mmCIF file of C-alpha atoms (C1' of nucleotides) in Angstrom:
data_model
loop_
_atom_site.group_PDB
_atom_site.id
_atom_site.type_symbol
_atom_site.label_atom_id
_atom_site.label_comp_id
_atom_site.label_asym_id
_atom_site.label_seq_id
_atom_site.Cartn_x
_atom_site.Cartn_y
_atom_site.Cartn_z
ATOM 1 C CA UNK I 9 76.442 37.399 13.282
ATOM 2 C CA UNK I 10 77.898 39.414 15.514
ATOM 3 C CA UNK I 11 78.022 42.889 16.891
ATOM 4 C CA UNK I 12 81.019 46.001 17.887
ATOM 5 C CA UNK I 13 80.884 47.584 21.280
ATOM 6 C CA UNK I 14 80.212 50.579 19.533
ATOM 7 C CA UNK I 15 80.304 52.838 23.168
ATOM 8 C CA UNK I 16 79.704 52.561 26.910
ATOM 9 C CA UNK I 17 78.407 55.369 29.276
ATOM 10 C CA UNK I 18 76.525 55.540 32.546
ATOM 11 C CA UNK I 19 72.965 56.352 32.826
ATOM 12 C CA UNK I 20 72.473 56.345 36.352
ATOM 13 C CA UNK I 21 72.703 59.673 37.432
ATOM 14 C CA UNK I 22 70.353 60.443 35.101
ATOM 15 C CA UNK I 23 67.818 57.796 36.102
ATOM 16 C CA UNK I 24 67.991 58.291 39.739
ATOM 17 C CA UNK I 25 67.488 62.613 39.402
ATOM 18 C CA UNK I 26 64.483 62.080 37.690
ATOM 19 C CA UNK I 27 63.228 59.252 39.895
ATOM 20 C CA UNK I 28 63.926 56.143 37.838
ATOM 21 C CA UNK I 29 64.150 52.556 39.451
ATOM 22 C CA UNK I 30 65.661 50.770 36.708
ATOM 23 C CA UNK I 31 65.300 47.502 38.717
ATOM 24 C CA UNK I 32 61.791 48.199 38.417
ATOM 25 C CA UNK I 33 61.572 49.320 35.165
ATOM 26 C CA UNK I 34 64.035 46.831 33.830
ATOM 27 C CA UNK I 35 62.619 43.967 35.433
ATOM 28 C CA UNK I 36 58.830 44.088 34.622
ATOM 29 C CA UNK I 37 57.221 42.436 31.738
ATOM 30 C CA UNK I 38 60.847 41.147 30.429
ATOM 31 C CA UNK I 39 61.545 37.407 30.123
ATOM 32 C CA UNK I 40 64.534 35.337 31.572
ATOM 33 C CA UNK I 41 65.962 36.014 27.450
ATOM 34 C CA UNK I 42 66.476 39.948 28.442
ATOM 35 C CA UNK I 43 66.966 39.833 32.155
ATOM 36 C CA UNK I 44 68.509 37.845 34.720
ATOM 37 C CA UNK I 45 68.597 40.278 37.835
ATOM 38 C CA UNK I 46 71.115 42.789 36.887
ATOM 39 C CA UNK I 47 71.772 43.100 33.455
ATOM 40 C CA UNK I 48 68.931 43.664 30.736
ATOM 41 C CA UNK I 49 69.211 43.175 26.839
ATOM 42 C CA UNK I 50 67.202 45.602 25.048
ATOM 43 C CA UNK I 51 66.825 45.447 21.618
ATOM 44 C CA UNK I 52 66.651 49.020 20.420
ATOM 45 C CA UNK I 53 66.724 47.934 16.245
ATOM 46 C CA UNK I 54 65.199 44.862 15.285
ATOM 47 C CA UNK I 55 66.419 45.308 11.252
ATOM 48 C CA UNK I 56 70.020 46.524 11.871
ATOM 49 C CA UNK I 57 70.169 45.366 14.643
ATOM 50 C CA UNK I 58 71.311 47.355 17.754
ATOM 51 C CA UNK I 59 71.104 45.954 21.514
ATOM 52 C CA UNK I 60 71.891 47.897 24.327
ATOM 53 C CA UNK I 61 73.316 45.884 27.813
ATOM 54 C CA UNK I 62 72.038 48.118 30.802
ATOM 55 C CA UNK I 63 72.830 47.327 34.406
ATOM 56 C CA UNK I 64 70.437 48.010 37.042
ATOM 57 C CA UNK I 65 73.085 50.532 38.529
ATOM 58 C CA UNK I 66 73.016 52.421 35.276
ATOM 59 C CA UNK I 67 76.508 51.132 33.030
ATOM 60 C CA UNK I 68 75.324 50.816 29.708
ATOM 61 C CA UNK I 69 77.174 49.279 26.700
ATOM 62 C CA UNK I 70 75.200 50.175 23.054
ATOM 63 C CA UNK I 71 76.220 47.305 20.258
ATOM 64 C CA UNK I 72 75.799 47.412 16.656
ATOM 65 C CA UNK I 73 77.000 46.010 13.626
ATOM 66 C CA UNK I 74 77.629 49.732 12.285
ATOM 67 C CA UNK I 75 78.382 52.432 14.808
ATOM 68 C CA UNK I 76 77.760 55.559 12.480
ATOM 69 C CA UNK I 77 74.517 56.366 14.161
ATOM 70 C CA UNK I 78 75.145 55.946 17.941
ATOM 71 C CA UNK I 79 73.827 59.103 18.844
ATOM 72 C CA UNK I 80 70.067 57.911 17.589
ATOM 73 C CA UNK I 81 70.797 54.863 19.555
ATOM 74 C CA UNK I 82 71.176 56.602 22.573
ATOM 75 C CA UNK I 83 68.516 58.401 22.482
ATOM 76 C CA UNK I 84 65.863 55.482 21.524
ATOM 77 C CA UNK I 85 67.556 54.044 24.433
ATOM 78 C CA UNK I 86 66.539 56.983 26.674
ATOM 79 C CA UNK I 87 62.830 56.872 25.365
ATOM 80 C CA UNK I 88 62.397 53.215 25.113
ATOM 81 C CA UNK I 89 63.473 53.302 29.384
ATOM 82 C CA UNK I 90 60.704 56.272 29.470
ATOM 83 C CA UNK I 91 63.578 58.164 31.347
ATOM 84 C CA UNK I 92 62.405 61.588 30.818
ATOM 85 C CA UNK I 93 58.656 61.061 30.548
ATOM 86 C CA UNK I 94 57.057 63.064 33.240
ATOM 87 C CA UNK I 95 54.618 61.009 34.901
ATOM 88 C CA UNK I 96 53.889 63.558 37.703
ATOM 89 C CA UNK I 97 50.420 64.136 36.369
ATOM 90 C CA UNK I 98 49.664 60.369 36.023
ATOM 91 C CA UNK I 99 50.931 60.088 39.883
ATOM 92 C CA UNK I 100 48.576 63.167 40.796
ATOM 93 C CA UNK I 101 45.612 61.001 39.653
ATOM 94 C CA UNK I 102 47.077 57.641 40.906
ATOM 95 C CA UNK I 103 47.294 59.147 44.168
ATOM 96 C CA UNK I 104 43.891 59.903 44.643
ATOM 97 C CA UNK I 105 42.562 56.084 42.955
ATOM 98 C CA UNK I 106 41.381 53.637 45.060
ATOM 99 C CA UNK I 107 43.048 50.804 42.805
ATOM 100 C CA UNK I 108 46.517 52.519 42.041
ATOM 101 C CA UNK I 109 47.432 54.943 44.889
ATOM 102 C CA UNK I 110 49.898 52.742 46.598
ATOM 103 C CA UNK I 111 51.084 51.282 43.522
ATOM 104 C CA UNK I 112 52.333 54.699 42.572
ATOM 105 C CA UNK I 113 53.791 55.689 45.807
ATOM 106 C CA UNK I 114 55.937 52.200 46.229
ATOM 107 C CA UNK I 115 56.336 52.142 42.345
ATOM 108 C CA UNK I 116 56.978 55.347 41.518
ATOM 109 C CA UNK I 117 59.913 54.655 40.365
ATOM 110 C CA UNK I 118 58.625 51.872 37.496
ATOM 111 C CA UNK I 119 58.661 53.151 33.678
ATOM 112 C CA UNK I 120 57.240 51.417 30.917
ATOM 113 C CA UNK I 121 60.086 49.894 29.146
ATOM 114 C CA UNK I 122 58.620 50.216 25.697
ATOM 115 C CA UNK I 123 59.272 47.932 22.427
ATOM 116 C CA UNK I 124 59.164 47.094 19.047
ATOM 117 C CA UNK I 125 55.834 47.868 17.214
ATOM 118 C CA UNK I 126 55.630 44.045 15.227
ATOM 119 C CA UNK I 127 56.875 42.053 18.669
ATOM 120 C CA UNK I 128 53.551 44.118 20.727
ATOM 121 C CA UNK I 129 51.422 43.131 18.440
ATOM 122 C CA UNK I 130 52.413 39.645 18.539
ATOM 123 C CA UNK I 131 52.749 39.977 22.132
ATOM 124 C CA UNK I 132 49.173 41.692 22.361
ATOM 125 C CA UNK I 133 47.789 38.737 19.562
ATOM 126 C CA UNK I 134 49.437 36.172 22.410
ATOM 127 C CA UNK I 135 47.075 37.626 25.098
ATOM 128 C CA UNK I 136 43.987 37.381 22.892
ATOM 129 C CA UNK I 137 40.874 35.217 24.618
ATOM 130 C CA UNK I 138 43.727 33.331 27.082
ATOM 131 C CA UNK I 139 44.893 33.645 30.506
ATOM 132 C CA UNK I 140 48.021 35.468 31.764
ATOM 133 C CA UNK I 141 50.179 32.615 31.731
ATOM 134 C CA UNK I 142 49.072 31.078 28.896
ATOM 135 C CA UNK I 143 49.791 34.353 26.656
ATOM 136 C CA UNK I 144 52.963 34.614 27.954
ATOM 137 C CA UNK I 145 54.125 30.929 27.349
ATOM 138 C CA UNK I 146 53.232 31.534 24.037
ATOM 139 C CA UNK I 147 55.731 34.440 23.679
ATOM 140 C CA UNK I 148 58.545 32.511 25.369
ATOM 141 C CA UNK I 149 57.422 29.654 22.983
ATOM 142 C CA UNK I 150 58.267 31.939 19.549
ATOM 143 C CA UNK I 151 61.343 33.260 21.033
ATOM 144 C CA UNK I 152 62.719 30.059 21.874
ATOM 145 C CA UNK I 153 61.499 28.488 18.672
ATOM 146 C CA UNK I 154 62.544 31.727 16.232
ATOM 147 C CA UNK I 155 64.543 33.924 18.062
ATOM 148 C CA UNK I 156 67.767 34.442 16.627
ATOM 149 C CA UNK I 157 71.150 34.423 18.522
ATOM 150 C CA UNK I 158 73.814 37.025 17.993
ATOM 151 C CA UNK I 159 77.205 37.654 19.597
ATOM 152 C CA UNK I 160 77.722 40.830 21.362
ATOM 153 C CA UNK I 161 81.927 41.773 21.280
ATOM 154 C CA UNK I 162 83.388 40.041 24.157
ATOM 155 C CA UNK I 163 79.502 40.247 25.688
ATOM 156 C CA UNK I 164 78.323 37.357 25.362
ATOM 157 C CA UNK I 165 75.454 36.859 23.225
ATOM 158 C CA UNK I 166 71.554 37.735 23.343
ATOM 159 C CA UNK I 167 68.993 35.900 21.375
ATOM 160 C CA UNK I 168 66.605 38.687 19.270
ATOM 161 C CA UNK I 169 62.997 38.387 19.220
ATOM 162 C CA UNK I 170 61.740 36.931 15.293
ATOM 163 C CA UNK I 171 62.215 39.387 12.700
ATOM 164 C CA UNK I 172 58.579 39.445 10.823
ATOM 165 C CA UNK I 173 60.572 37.924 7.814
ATOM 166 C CA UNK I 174 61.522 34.892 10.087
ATOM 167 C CA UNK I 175 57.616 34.055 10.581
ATOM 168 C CA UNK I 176 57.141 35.017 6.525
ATOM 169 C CA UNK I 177 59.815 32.780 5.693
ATOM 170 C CA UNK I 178 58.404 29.527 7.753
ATOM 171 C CA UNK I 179 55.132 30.433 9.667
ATOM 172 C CA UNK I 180 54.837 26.514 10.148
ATOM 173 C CA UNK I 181 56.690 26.399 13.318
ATOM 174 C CA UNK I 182 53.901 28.222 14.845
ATOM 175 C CA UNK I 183 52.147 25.487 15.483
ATOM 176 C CA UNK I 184 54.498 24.496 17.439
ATOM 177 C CA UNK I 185 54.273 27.390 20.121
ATOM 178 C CA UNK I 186 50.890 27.099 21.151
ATOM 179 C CA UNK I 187 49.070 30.030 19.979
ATOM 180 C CA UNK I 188 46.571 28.394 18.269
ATOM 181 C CA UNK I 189 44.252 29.826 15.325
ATOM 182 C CA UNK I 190 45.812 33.107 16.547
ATOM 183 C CA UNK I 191 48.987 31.990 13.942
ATOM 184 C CA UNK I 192 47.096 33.297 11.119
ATOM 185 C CA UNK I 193 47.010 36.741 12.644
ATOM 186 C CA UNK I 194 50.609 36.351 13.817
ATOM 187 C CA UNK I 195 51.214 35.533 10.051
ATOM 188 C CA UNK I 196 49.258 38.428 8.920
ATOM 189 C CA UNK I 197 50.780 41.168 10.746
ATOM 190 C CA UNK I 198 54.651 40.160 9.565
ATOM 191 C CA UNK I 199 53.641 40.223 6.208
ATOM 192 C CA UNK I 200 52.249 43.494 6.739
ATOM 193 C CA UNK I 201 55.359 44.402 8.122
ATOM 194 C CA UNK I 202 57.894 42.778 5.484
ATOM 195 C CA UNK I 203 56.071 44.072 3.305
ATOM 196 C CA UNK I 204 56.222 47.738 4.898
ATOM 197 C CA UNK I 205 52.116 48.010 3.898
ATOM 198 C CA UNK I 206 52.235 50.580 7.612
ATOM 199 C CA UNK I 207 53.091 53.502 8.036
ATOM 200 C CA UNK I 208 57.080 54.322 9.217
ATOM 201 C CA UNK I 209 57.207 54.869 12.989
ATOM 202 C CA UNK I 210 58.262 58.351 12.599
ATOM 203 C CA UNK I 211 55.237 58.945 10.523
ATOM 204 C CA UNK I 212 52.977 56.737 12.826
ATOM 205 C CA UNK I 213 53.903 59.568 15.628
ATOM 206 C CA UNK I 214 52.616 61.974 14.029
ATOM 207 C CA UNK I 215 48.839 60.687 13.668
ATOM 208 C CA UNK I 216 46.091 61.085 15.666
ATOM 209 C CA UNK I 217 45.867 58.206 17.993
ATOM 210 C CA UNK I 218 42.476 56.700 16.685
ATOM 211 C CA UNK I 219 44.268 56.733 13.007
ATOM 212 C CA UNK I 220 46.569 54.737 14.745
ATOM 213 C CA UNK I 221 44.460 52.479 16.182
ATOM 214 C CA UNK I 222 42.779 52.747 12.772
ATOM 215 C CA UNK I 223 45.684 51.696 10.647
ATOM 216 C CA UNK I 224 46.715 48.705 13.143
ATOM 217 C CA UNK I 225 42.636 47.478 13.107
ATOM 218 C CA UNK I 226 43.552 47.189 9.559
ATOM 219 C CA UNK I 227 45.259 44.161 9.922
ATOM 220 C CA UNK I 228 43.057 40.959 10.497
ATOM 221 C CA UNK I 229 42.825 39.386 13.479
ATOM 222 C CA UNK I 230 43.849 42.881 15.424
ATOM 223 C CA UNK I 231 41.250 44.508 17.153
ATOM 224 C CA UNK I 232 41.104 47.742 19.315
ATOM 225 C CA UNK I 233 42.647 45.850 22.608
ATOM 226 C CA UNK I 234 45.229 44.385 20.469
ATOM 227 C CA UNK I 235 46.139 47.676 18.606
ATOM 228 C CA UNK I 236 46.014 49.629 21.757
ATOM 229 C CA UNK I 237 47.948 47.333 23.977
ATOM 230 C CA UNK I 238 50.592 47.926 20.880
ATOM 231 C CA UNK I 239 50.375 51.801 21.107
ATOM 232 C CA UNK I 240 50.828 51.456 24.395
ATOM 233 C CA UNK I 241 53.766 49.387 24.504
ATOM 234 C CA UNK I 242 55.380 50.190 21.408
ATOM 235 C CA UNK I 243 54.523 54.130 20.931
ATOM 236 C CA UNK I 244 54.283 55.581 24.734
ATOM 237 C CA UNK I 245 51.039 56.329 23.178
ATOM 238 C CA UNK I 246 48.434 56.054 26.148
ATOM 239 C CA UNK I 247 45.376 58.014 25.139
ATOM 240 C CA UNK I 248 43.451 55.253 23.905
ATOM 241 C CA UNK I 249 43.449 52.248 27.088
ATOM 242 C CA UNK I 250 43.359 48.425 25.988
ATOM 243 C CA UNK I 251 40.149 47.570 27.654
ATOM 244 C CA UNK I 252 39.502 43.492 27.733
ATOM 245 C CA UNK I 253 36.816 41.639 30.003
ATOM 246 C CA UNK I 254 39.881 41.937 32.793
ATOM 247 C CA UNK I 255 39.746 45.601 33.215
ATOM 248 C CA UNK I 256 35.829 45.604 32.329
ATOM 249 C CA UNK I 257 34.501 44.231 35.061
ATOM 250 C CA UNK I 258 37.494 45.135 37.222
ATOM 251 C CA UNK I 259 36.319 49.029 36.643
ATOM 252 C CA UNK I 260 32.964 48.392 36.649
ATOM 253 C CA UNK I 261 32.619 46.703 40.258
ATOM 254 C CA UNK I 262 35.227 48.786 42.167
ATOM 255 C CA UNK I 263 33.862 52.341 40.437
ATOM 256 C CA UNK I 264 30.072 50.659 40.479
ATOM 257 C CA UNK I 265 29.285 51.453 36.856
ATOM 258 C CA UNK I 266 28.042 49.453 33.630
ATOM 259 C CA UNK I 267 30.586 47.329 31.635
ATOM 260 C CA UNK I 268 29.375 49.265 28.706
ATOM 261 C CA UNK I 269 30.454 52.497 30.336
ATOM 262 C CA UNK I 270 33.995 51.168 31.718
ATOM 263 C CA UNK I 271 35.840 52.730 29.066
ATOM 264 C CA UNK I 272 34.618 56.286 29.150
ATOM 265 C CA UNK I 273 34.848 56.004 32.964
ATOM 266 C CA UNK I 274 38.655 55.025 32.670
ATOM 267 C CA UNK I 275 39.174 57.411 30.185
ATOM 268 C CA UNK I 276 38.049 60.247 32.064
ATOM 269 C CA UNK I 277 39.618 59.259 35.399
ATOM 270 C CA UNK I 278 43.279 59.056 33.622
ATOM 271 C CA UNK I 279 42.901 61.027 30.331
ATOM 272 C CA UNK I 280 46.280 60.683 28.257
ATOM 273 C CA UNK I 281 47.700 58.446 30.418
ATOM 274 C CA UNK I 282 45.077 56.136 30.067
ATOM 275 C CA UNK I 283 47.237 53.040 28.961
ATOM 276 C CA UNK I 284 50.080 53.630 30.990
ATOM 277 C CA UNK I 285 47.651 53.168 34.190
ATOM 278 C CA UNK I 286 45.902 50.228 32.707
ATOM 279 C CA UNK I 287 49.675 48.301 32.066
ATOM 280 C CA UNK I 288 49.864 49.616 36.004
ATOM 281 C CA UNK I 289 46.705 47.961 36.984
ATOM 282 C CA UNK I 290 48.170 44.622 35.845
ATOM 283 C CA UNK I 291 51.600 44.949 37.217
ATOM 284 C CA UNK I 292 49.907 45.864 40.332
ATOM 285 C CA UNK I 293 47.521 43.023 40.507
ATOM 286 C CA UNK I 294 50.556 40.201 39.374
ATOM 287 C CA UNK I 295 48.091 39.563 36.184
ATOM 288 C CA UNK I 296 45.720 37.446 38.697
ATOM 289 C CA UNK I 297 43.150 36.118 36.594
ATOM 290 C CA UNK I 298 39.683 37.831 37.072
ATOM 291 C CA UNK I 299 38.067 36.074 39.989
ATOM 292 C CA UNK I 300 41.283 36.336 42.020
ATOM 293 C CA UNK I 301 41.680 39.886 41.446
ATOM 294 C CA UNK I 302 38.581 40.771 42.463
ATOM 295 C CA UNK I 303 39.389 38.813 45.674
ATOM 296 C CA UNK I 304 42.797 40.293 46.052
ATOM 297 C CA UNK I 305 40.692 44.120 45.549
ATOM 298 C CA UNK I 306 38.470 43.406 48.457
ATOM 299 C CA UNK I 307 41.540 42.606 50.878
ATOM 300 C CA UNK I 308 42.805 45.434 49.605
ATOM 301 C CA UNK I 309 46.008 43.783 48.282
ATOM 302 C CA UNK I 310 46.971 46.418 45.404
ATOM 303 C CA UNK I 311 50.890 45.711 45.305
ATOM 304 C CA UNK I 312 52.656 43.459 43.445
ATOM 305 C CA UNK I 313 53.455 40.005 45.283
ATOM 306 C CA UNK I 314 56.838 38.072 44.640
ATOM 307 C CA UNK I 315 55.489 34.856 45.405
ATOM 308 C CA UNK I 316 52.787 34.216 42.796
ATOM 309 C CA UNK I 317 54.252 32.373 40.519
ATOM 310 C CA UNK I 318 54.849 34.103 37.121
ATOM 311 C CA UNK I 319 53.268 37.829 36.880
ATOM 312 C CA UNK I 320 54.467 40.915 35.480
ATOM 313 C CA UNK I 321 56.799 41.414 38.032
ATOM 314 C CA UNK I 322 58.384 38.072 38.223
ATOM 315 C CA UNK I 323 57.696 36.859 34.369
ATOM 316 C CA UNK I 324 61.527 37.246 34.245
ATOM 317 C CA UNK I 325 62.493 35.018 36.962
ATOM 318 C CA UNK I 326 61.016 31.948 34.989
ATOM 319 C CA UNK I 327 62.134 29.906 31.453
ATOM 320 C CA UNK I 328 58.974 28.679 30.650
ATOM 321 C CA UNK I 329 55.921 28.706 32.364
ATOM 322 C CA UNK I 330 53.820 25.655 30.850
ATOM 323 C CA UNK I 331 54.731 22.461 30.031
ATOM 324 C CA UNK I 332 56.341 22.872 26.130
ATOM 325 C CA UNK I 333 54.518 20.489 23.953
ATOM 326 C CA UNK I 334 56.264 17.659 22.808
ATOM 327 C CA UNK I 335 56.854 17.951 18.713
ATOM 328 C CA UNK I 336 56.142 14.637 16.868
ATOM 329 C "C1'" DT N 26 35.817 16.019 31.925
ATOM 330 C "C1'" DG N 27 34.069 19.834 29.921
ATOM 331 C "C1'" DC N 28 34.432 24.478 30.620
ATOM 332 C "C1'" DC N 29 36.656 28.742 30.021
ATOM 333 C "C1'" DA N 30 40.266 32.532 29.485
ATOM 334 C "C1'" DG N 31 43.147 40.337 29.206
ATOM 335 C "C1'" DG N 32 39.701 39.016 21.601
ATOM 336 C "C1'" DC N 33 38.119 38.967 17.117
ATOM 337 C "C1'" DG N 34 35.281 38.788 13.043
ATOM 338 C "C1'" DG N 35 31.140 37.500 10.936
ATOM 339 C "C1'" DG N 36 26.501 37.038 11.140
ATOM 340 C "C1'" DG N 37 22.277 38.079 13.083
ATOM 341 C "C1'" DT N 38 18.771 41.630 14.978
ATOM 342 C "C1'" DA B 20 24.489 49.922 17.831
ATOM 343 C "C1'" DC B 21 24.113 46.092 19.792
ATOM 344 C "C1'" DC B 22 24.174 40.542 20.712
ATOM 345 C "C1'" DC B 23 25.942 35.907 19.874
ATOM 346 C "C1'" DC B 24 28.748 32.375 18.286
ATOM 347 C "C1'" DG B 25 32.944 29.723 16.914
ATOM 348 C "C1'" DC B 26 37.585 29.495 17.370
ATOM 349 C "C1'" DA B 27 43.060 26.380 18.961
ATOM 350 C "C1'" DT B 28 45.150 25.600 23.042
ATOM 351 C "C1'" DG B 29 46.185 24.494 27.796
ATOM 352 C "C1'" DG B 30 44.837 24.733 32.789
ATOM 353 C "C1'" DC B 31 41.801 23.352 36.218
#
DNA sequence: TGCCAGGCGGGGT
DNA sequence: ACCCCGCATGGC
C-alpha cells in the first residue's frame, strides 16, 4: 500500500509562539519506528490510514491514500501535538510542587503527543504488573511482529502500529512478544474494537470522564490504571490520574500521607490536569523503577537524565530493549 | 535461584 | 469496602 503527499505546510511558527518544543514533545515516549532525531511519523488514522512526517523545526508533510479530508487531518494533527492546549494552569501548580517544579520550568516546552485509543490500551495492558522496560519491549515486540509497512510518496515508508483486526485475525503471534497472560486482554480489547462494541471517539468526548473510564473497565483485563493511562494518552482527558504502586508510594512518602489516600491527594493538588502531571512524573523520573526513584527524590534529581539507558525520554534512541526471544 | 515488577479479577472477609 | 492470591514473562 501506499500513500499521496496529499499537502505540506510549516508548523513552526505556530509551535514556538505558543511555547512548543517539538524536540521535546516529539521525542518522548516514541520508539526508534516514529522517530529518529529529527523527523517523527505520526499516525493520525489508523483505519484510512493518514501519517503525518513532522520535523523538529516544524515542516510537515500530511499523507493519505485519499486527500478529500485534509483539513480534519490537520487539525487532529494540531491536537494530537497538544499545540494549543494551555497548560499555564498545570505550570502554576507545577511550579509550586516539590516533585515537578523544575520539570516544568526546563520542560515547559514538552506536550503530550497523544494517540490512538486501541494502541493506549495495548500500550497501558503492556505496562500491567511489569517494569518499565519490560512493558515497553513488549510494545516494540507487537510492532515489529504486526506492524504493517506502508510507502509514503517519494517518503520513504513508516511501519503502522497493528490494526485491532491484525491481532483478531492471528492473535497467536502474541506469544511471541512477550506479554504473557496479558494476550488475552490484548485479544479482548481488538475485538471490542473490530467489532465497534465502544463508543465513536467523537461520542466518547462527550461523556463524563468516569463513564469513560466506565465503558473502557468494561473490557476484561482493563482496569482503572489501564483505562486511565488510555484517557490520558489517547483523549487529552486528564481528570481521572492512572495511579499504580509507582505513583502510590511515590506520593505517599514525598507528601507523607497513606497509600490509600494517594489518589485524592493527587487529585486535589492537580485537579483536571491530573494525568497530564502523572505522565510528567515519569518522564521526569526516566521511568526508574520504584526503589531508584525514591533514591533519585532524596538527591533531589527531578530532571530527566540522557544516560539511563531506555526511559521516556530516550525510549526512542533504542530498537529493542531486551533480548527478543528466540521462536522455535 | 527464586523473587518481583507502573494490574487485574475473583474469591474471601 | 477492604484484603489476598494467582498469573506469564524477563531481569536481577
Amino acid at each position: 500500500m501506499a500513500l499521496k503527499l496529499c499537502t505540506e505546510f510549516s508548523i513552526g511558527d505556530e509551535a514556538r509562539s505558543r511555547g512548543v518544543d517539538l524536540f521535546k514533545t516529539l521525542s518522548v515516549y516514541n520508539l526508534r519506528h516514529w522517530f529518529d532525531g529529527s523527523t517523527a511519523k505520526i499516525v493520525l488514522d489508523l483505519d484510512i490510514p493518514v501519517v503525518a512526517l513532522v520535523n523538529v523545526d516544524g515542516y510537515t508533510k500530511i499523507f493519505a491514500s485519499n486527500c478529500k479530508e485534509i483539513d480534519l487531518y490537520v487539525k487532529k494533527l494540531l491536537w494530537s501535538l497538544g499545540i494549543y492546549e494551555d497548560i499555564s494552569s498545570f505550570q502554576s501548580i507545577a511550579s509550586r510542587d516539590p516533585l515537578l517544579s523544575r520539570f516544568s520550568i526546563e520542560w515547559s516546552g514538552w506536550r503530550l503527543r497523544s494517540s490512538d485509543l486501541w494502541w493506549a490500551l495495548v500500550i497501558g495492558v503492556c505496562q500491567q504488573n511489569a517494569s518499565f522496560r519490560q512493558g515497553w519491549s513488549m510494545v516494540i515486540n507487537i510492532v515489529d511482529i504486526y506492524g504493517r509497512v506502508v510507502e509514503l510518496e517519494n517518503n520513504g515508508d513508516v511501519v503502522l502500529p497493528p490494526h485491532p483486526g491484525d491481532i483478531v485475525r492471528d492473535p497467536s503471534r502474541l506469544i511471541d512478544t512477550g506479554v504473557g497472560y496479558r494476550a488475552k486482554t490484548i485479544e479482548s480489547i481488538a475485538r471490542v474494537f473490530t467489532e465497534k462494541r465502544i463508543p465513536s471517539i467523537d461520542d466518547l468526548q462527550k461523556m463524563d470522564s468516569r463513564d469513560i473510564e466506565a465503558v473502557l473497565r468494561g473490557i476484561r483485563g482493563v482496569g482503572s490504571y489501564t483505562a486511565r493511562l488510555a484517557m490520558t494518552l489517547a483523549l487529552r482527558r486528564y481528570e481521572l490520574p492512572p495511579v499504580d504502586r509507582w505513583l502510590k508510594k511515590i506520593v505517599s512518602k514525598v507528601y507523607g500521607v497513606d497509600e490509600k489516600s494517594a489518589e485524592d491527594i493527587w487529585r486535589d493538588m492537580w485537579g483536571m490536569w491530573s494525568g497530564l502531571a502523572a505522565v510528567a512524573l515519569t518522564i521526569a523520573l526516566d521511568a526508574a523503577p520504584l526503589r531508584e526513584a525514591l533514591a533519585r527524590i532524596e538527591r533531589g534529581e527531578l530532571l530527566p537524565k540522557i544516560d539511563t539507558g531506555p526511559s521516556p525520554a530516550t525510549l526512542w534512541r533504542y530498537t529493542a530493549i531486551v533480548k527478543r526471544r528466540i521462536c522455535r
